[in-house]
Short mmCIF file of C-alpha atoms in Angstrom, two decimals:
data_model
loop_
_atom_site.label_atom_id
_atom_site.label_comp_id
_atom_site.label_asym_id
_atom_site.label_seq_id
_atom_site.Cartn_x
_atom_site.Cartn_y
_atom_site.Cartn_z
CA MET A 77 -7.69 5.09 8.94
CA LYS A 78 -8.57 1.75 7.56
CA ILE A 79 -6.10 0.39 4.84
CA LEU A 80 -5.74 -2.70 2.97
CA ILE A 81 -2.30 -3.56 1.43
CA TYR A 82 -2.32 -5.81 -1.04
CA GLY A 83 0.47 -7.67 -1.15
CA ALA A 84 2.59 -9.29 1.88
CA GLY A 85 5.93 -8.97 0.75
CA VAL A 86 9.09 -6.82 2.30
CA ILE A 87 7.18 -3.81 0.81
CA GLY A 88 3.71 -4.28 2.16
CA CYS A 89 4.60 -5.69 5.31
CA THR A 90 7.21 -2.90 6.08
CA TYR A 91 4.61 0.25 5.16
CA GLY A 92 1.74 -1.48 6.81
CA TRP A 93 3.93 -2.06 9.99
CA GLN A 94 4.96 1.44 10.29
CA LEU A 95 1.63 2.62 9.35
CA ALA A 96 -0.04 -0.23 11.91
CA GLU A 97 2.28 1.44 14.91
CA ALA A 98 1.48 4.79 13.88
CA GLY A 99 -2.34 4.28 14.90
CA HIS A 100 -3.92 3.05 11.55
CA ASP A 101 -6.26 0.30 10.95
CA VAL A 102 -4.24 -2.34 8.67
CA THR A 103 -5.48 -5.23 7.20
CA LEU A 104 -3.05 -7.56 4.95
CA LEU A 105 -4.22 -9.12 1.40
CA VAL A 106 -2.91 -12.42 1.26
CA ARG A 107 -2.89 -15.68 -0.65
CA LYS A 108 -5.44 -18.69 1.02
CA GLU A 109 -2.33 -20.88 1.90
CA GLN A 110 -1.12 -18.40 3.97
CA LYS A 111 -3.81 -16.69 5.77
CA GLN A 112 -4.10 -19.43 8.83
CA LEU A 113 -0.65 -19.00 9.65
CA ILE A 114 -0.36 -15.30 9.36
CA ASP A 115 -3.47 -15.36 11.83
CA GLU A 116 -1.40 -17.39 14.10
CA GLN A 117 1.94 -16.59 14.13
CA GLY A 118 1.76 -13.08 12.83
CA ILE A 119 4.91 -11.51 10.60
CA HIS A 120 8.12 -11.67 11.48
CA ILE A 121 9.93 -8.08 10.86
CA ILE A 122 13.71 -7.63 11.17
CA CYS A 123 14.08 -4.41 10.27
CA GLN A 124 17.44 -1.95 10.22
CA ASP A 125 16.45 1.41 10.23
CA PHE A 126 18.56 4.38 9.58
CA ARG A 127 15.96 7.08 10.46
CA SER A 128 17.60 8.33 13.45
CA GLY A 129 21.03 8.46 11.57
CA ILE A 130 22.78 5.67 13.00
CA LYS A 131 21.63 1.98 12.59
CA LYS A 132 18.91 0.22 14.82
CA THR A 133 17.36 -2.95 14.58
CA VAL A 134 14.14 -4.39 15.47
CA ASP A 135 13.03 -7.29 16.16
CA THR A 136 9.32 -7.43 16.26
CA VAL A 137 6.23 -9.45 14.92
CA PHE A 138 3.59 -7.62 13.31
CA ARG A 139 -0.31 -8.61 13.68
CA PRO A 140 -2.16 -7.07 11.43
CA HIS A 141 -6.10 -8.07 10.26
CA VAL A 142 -5.59 -10.76 7.45
CA VAL A 143 -7.97 -11.75 4.86
CA ASP A 144 -7.73 -13.72 1.85
CA GLY A 145 -10.48 -11.90 -0.43
CA LEU A 146 -12.13 -8.98 -1.09
CA ASP A 147 -15.25 -7.79 -1.65
CA ALA A 148 -17.11 -4.72 -3.09
CA ARG A 149 -18.83 -3.97 -0.10
CA ASN A 150 -15.38 -3.75 1.71
CA ASP A 151 -15.14 -0.34 3.96
CA PHE A 152 -11.22 0.06 3.73
CA GLU A 153 -10.61 4.20 2.76
CA TYR A 154 -7.37 3.07 1.06
CA ILE A 155 -6.09 0.29 -0.58
CA ILE A 156 -2.25 0.12 -1.14
CA VAL A 157 -1.33 -2.58 -4.24
CA ALA A 158 2.15 -3.35 -2.89
CA THR A 159 2.63 -6.09 -5.27
CA ASN A 160 5.13 -6.26 -8.27
CA LYS A 161 4.87 -5.18 -11.83
CA ILE A 162 4.72 -8.90 -12.94
CA GLN A 163 1.78 -9.57 -10.55
CA LEU A 164 -0.69 -6.90 -11.61
CA PRO A 165 -2.09 -8.81 -14.57
CA ASP A 166 -3.69 -10.58 -11.20
CA VAL A 167 -4.17 -7.81 -9.31
CA LEU A 168 -6.34 -5.71 -12.07
CA PRO A 169 -9.19 -8.26 -12.13
CA VAL A 170 -10.09 -8.44 -8.27
CA LEU A 171 -9.58 -4.61 -8.01
CA GLY A 172 -11.81 -4.00 -11.32
CA VAL A 173 -14.49 -5.67 -9.58
CA SER A 174 -14.19 -5.42 -5.94
CA ALA A 175 -12.43 -2.03 -4.69
CA GLY A 176 -15.24 -0.53 -4.16
CA LYS A 177 -15.44 3.13 -2.87
CA ALA A 178 -11.74 2.88 -1.80
CA HIS A 179 -9.02 5.02 -3.32
CA VAL A 180 -6.45 2.57 -4.70
CA MET A 181 -2.42 3.44 -4.69
CA PHE A 182 -0.84 1.61 -6.70
CA PHE A 183 2.62 1.47 -5.37
CA GLN A 184 5.22 0.03 -7.17
CA ASN A 185 7.19 -0.11 -10.11
CA ASN A 186 6.03 0.62 -13.77
CA TRP A 187 6.58 1.31 -17.33
CA ASP A 188 4.02 0.75 -19.16
CA CYS A 189 0.87 -1.10 -17.46
CA PHE A 190 -0.79 2.66 -17.06
CA ASP A 191 -3.13 1.77 -19.69
CA GLU A 192 -3.85 -1.88 -18.46
CA ILE A 193 -4.66 0.19 -14.96
CA ALA A 194 -7.11 2.77 -16.73
CA ARG A 195 -9.12 -0.76 -18.53
CA PHE A 196 -10.44 -1.92 -15.00
CA LEU A 197 -10.48 1.25 -12.55
CA LYS A 198 -11.73 4.74 -13.31
CA PRO A 199 -9.19 7.42 -13.16
CA GLU A 200 -10.75 8.71 -9.84
CA GLN A 201 -10.28 5.55 -8.24
CA TYR A 202 -6.64 5.19 -8.14
CA PHE A 203 -3.55 7.33 -7.88
CA PHE A 204 0.21 6.40 -7.42
CA GLY A 205 3.28 6.69 -5.19
CA PHE A 206 7.01 4.68 -4.86
CA PRO A 207 8.30 3.16 -1.50
CA PHE A 208 11.42 4.81 -2.45
CA MET A 209 12.45 4.65 1.47
CA VAL A 210 12.49 0.74 2.34
CA GLY A 211 14.43 -1.98 0.70
CA GLY A 212 15.17 -5.86 1.43
CA GLY A 213 13.51 -9.52 1.01
CA ARG A 214 11.95 -12.33 2.85
CA GLU A 215 13.79 -15.34 3.88
CA ALA A 216 12.85 -18.36 5.80
CA ASN A 217 12.68 -16.71 8.88
CA GLY A 218 10.32 -13.69 8.13
CA ILE A 219 10.72 -10.16 6.61
CA HIS A 220 14.41 -8.77 6.59
CA CYS A 221 13.82 -4.69 5.76
CA VAL A 222 15.95 -1.74 5.97
CA ILE A 223 14.14 2.05 6.45
CA SER A 224 16.30 4.65 4.54
CA GLY A 225 17.51 7.47 6.31
CA MET A 226 19.10 9.16 3.70
CA LYS A 227 18.68 12.85 3.23
CA TYR A 228 16.63 12.06 -0.18
CA SER A 229 15.37 9.23 0.73
CA HIS A 230 11.41 9.82 1.14
CA THR A 231 7.88 8.29 -0.50
CA PRO A 232 6.84 10.44 -3.46
CA ILE A 233 3.09 10.42 -4.45
CA GLY A 234 0.76 12.10 -6.72
CA GLU A 235 -2.24 11.96 -8.53
CA VAL A 236 -1.33 11.71 -11.98
CA ASP A 237 -2.91 15.66 -12.46
CA GLY A 238 -0.39 17.15 -10.20
CA GLU A 239 -3.39 18.04 -7.73
CA MET A 240 -3.46 17.95 -4.13
CA THR A 241 -6.91 16.33 -3.85
CA PRO A 242 -8.52 15.55 -0.05
CA ARG A 243 -7.79 11.78 -0.53
CA VAL A 244 -3.47 12.30 -1.25
CA ARG A 245 -3.61 15.16 1.66
CA LYS A 246 -4.67 12.10 3.84
CA MET A 247 -2.34 9.35 2.48
CA VAL A 248 0.69 12.44 3.15
CA GLN A 249 -0.95 13.33 6.84
CA ALA A 250 -0.81 8.90 7.23
CA LEU A 251 2.80 8.14 5.63
CA ASN A 252 4.29 11.74 7.89
CA GLU A 253 2.33 9.95 11.41
CA ALA A 254 4.54 6.56 10.53
CA HIS A 255 7.31 9.03 9.93
CA LEU A 256 8.15 7.75 5.79
CA LYS A 257 8.73 11.45 4.57
CA PRO A 258 6.02 11.84 2.08
CA VAL A 259 6.48 14.10 -0.75
CA LEU A 260 3.79 15.31 -3.11
CA SER A 261 5.15 14.76 -6.96
CA ARG A 262 3.02 17.42 -9.42
CA GLN A 263 4.50 15.00 -12.41
CA ILE A 264 4.40 11.37 -10.38
CA LEU A 265 4.23 9.85 -13.51
CA LEU A 266 7.30 11.42 -14.53
CA TRP A 267 8.65 10.07 -11.35
CA ILE A 268 8.07 6.47 -11.69
CA ILE A 269 8.98 5.99 -14.99
CA THR A 270 12.07 7.66 -14.82
CA HIS A 271 12.91 5.97 -12.16
CA TYR A 272 11.95 2.65 -13.38
CA ALA A 273 14.65 3.87 -16.69
CA ALA A 274 17.26 4.42 -13.46
CA ALA A 275 16.51 0.85 -11.62
CA ALA A 276 16.99 -0.71 -14.92
CA GLY A 277 19.84 0.30 -14.89
CA LEU A 278 21.30 0.45 -11.91
CA THR A 279 19.94 -3.44 -10.43
CA ALA A 280 21.87 -4.00 -13.97
CA GLY A 281 25.40 -3.16 -13.17
CA ILE A 282 24.67 -4.60 -9.34
CA LEU A 283 23.89 -7.53 -10.79
CA SER A 284 27.02 -7.41 -13.04
CA ALA A 285 29.19 -6.47 -10.24
CA GLY A 286 27.85 -8.96 -8.16
CA SER A 287 26.55 -7.35 -5.20
CA ALA A 288 26.42 -3.57 -3.81
CA ALA A 289 29.52 -3.53 -1.79
CA ARG A 290 31.83 -4.89 -5.59
CA PHE A 291 29.59 -2.36 -7.79
CA VAL A 292 30.60 0.54 -6.06
CA ASN A 293 34.49 -0.29 -5.59
CA ASP A 294 34.60 -1.09 -9.72
CA SER A 295 34.58 2.35 -11.81
CA ALA A 296 34.15 0.76 -15.23
CA THR A 297 30.73 -0.97 -14.38
CA ILE A 298 29.72 2.12 -12.44
CA ARG A 299 30.34 4.22 -16.00
CA THR A 300 28.55 1.72 -17.75
CA THR A 301 25.50 1.68 -15.45
CA ILE A 302 25.20 5.65 -15.96
CA CYS A 303 25.42 4.87 -19.73
CA ALA A 304 22.93 2.47 -19.87
CA ILE A 305 20.57 4.71 -17.77
CA ARG A 306 20.99 7.53 -19.82
CA GLU A 307 20.37 5.26 -22.57
CA GLY A 308 17.08 4.56 -20.88
CA PHE A 309 16.56 8.43 -20.55
CA SER A 310 16.50 8.83 -24.11
CA ILE A 311 13.90 6.14 -24.55
CA CYS A 312 11.74 8.03 -21.53
CA LEU A 313 12.03 10.95 -23.52
CA LYS A 314 10.69 9.44 -27.23
CA ARG A 315 7.56 8.09 -24.42
CA GLY A 316 7.18 12.19 -23.87
CA TYR A 317 8.79 12.04 -19.90
CA ALA A 318 11.84 14.17 -19.91
CA ALA A 319 14.41 12.52 -17.37
CA LYS A 320 15.73 16.76 -16.69
CA GLU A 321 12.14 17.82 -15.57
CA GLU A 322 12.85 15.06 -12.41
CA LYS A 323 16.00 16.46 -9.83
CA ALA A 324 16.20 13.37 -8.60
CA ASN A 325 17.87 12.25 -12.10
CA LYS A 326 20.22 14.81 -11.82
CA LEU A 327 23.25 13.07 -10.82
CA TYR A 328 22.67 10.47 -14.01
CA ARG A 329 23.34 13.52 -16.44
CA LEU A 330 26.35 15.33 -15.31
CA PRO A 331 29.63 14.29 -16.65
CA LEU A 332 31.08 11.49 -16.24
CA PHE A 333 34.49 12.88 -14.27
CA LEU A 334 31.82 14.05 -12.11
CA SER A 335 28.75 11.80 -12.11
CA VAL A 336 31.24 8.46 -11.41
CA PRO A 337 32.92 9.69 -8.32
CA ILE A 338 29.52 11.02 -6.84
CA ALA A 339 28.07 7.68 -7.33
CA ARG A 340 30.65 5.92 -5.49
CA LYS A 341 29.86 8.10 -2.31
CA ILE A 342 26.16 7.61 -2.54
CA TYR A 343 26.22 4.04 -3.27
CA GLY A 344 28.37 3.56 -0.56
CA ASN A 345 25.99 4.06 1.74
CA GLU A 346 24.98 1.16 4.08
CA ALA A 347 21.55 1.27 3.95
CA LEU A 348 21.34 1.93 0.39
CA GLN A 349 23.70 -1.00 -0.29
CA LEU A 350 21.53 -3.58 1.98
CA MET A 351 18.40 -2.35 0.05
CA PHE A 352 19.91 -2.82 -3.16
CA ASP A 353 20.85 -6.29 -2.06
CA GLY A 354 17.41 -7.20 -1.42
CA HIS A 355 16.09 -6.38 -4.43
CA VAL A 356 18.65 -7.87 -7.09
CA SER A 357 18.15 -11.03 -4.43
CA HIS A 358 14.63 -11.32 -4.39
CA SER A 359 13.09 -9.97 -6.78
CA PRO A 360 15.03 -11.56 -9.83
CA LYS A 361 12.08 -11.93 -11.96
CA GLU A 362 10.97 -8.43 -11.49
CA VAL A 363 14.61 -6.74 -12.23
CA ARG A 364 15.03 -9.13 -15.56
CA GLN A 365 11.65 -7.91 -16.71
CA MET A 366 12.91 -4.06 -16.05
CA ILE A 367 16.28 -4.97 -18.29
CA GLU A 368 14.43 -6.92 -20.87
CA ASP A 369 11.85 -3.62 -20.88
CA MET A 370 14.49 -1.17 -21.63
CA ILE A 371 15.99 -3.02 -24.19
CA ALA A 372 12.56 -3.86 -26.05
CA TYR A 373 11.71 -0.44 -26.02
CA GLY A 374 14.63 0.42 -27.47
CA ILE A 375 14.42 -1.28 -30.56
CA LYS A 376 10.71 0.04 -30.77
CA TYR A 377 11.93 3.48 -30.32
CA ASP A 378 15.04 2.91 -31.95
CA ILE A 379 17.43 4.04 -29.91
CA ALA A 380 20.60 1.88 -29.33
CA THR A 381 21.32 0.40 -26.34
CA PRO A 382 24.67 -1.41 -26.36
CA HIS A 383 25.43 -0.29 -22.12
CA LEU A 384 22.33 -2.29 -21.20
CA ALA A 385 23.01 -4.89 -23.67
CA LYS A 386 26.28 -5.41 -22.07
CA LEU A 387 25.32 -5.52 -18.58
CA LYS A 388 22.88 -7.97 -19.82
CA ASP A 389 25.44 -10.17 -21.28
CA THR A 390 27.22 -10.42 -17.78
CA ILE A 391 24.78 -10.94 -15.50
#
């Protein structure tokens, strides 16, 4: 399968590397100033892989094909958009004129960009996924990534209407070959939107505590974080997305005397802590945007967000 990865951050590089290892033809679209360096040196990846049940550290050089532009006559079967949400305004005009016949999979956090996507692409041109298994960040010496091996770590993908289309089946097959645990979501927008609300509260809590390790040992901040996530879920419900319909949200809906100790146990996982710390350290603009989005939408829908505001004030 011939795939273009739009974005050379930790998500794009890690998923691209794993798909290439599985035998797929992977190309990275990068900025002009990056192309020559990556052509010559490749991308240094240091990966902590927990999929076997124990941590395995892999130090390798990923050498994908590299391009610095996209033409509508391209022959890619899939384009995976792995930039962050803030970069979408720059990405969509390019895709609007240059996606060609490729199937575009948006593979990122999203909260309110769905109408904007629809302005540039037809419904039959795109679907959605989320890189739930991978985290990390870019350091001076390359990409430092984590691949989770937890039971519930997977890669959800799906069509907006929930259909198991041939293009989704083929992507599921490719991700299976790369051992990235694809799971078809019949309600992918519900998954993405409620995950955004949960991630906004969770990253705010981790930033407030100072690190993932400190967060796990701070029951008061975990309690505030769960309450902040519930505020986000109330906003989701006003938008027509009920968090209770997605089983991944069950933890945050339990009584606090149950959810706090369970959260401490789950988030004590080494892979998750590495992923959280990577995200809050290397994507600060996106993290802050997520928190501000939730508070702004709380105002829009007249939903109080005191716990989100408290976390934001302590960051």
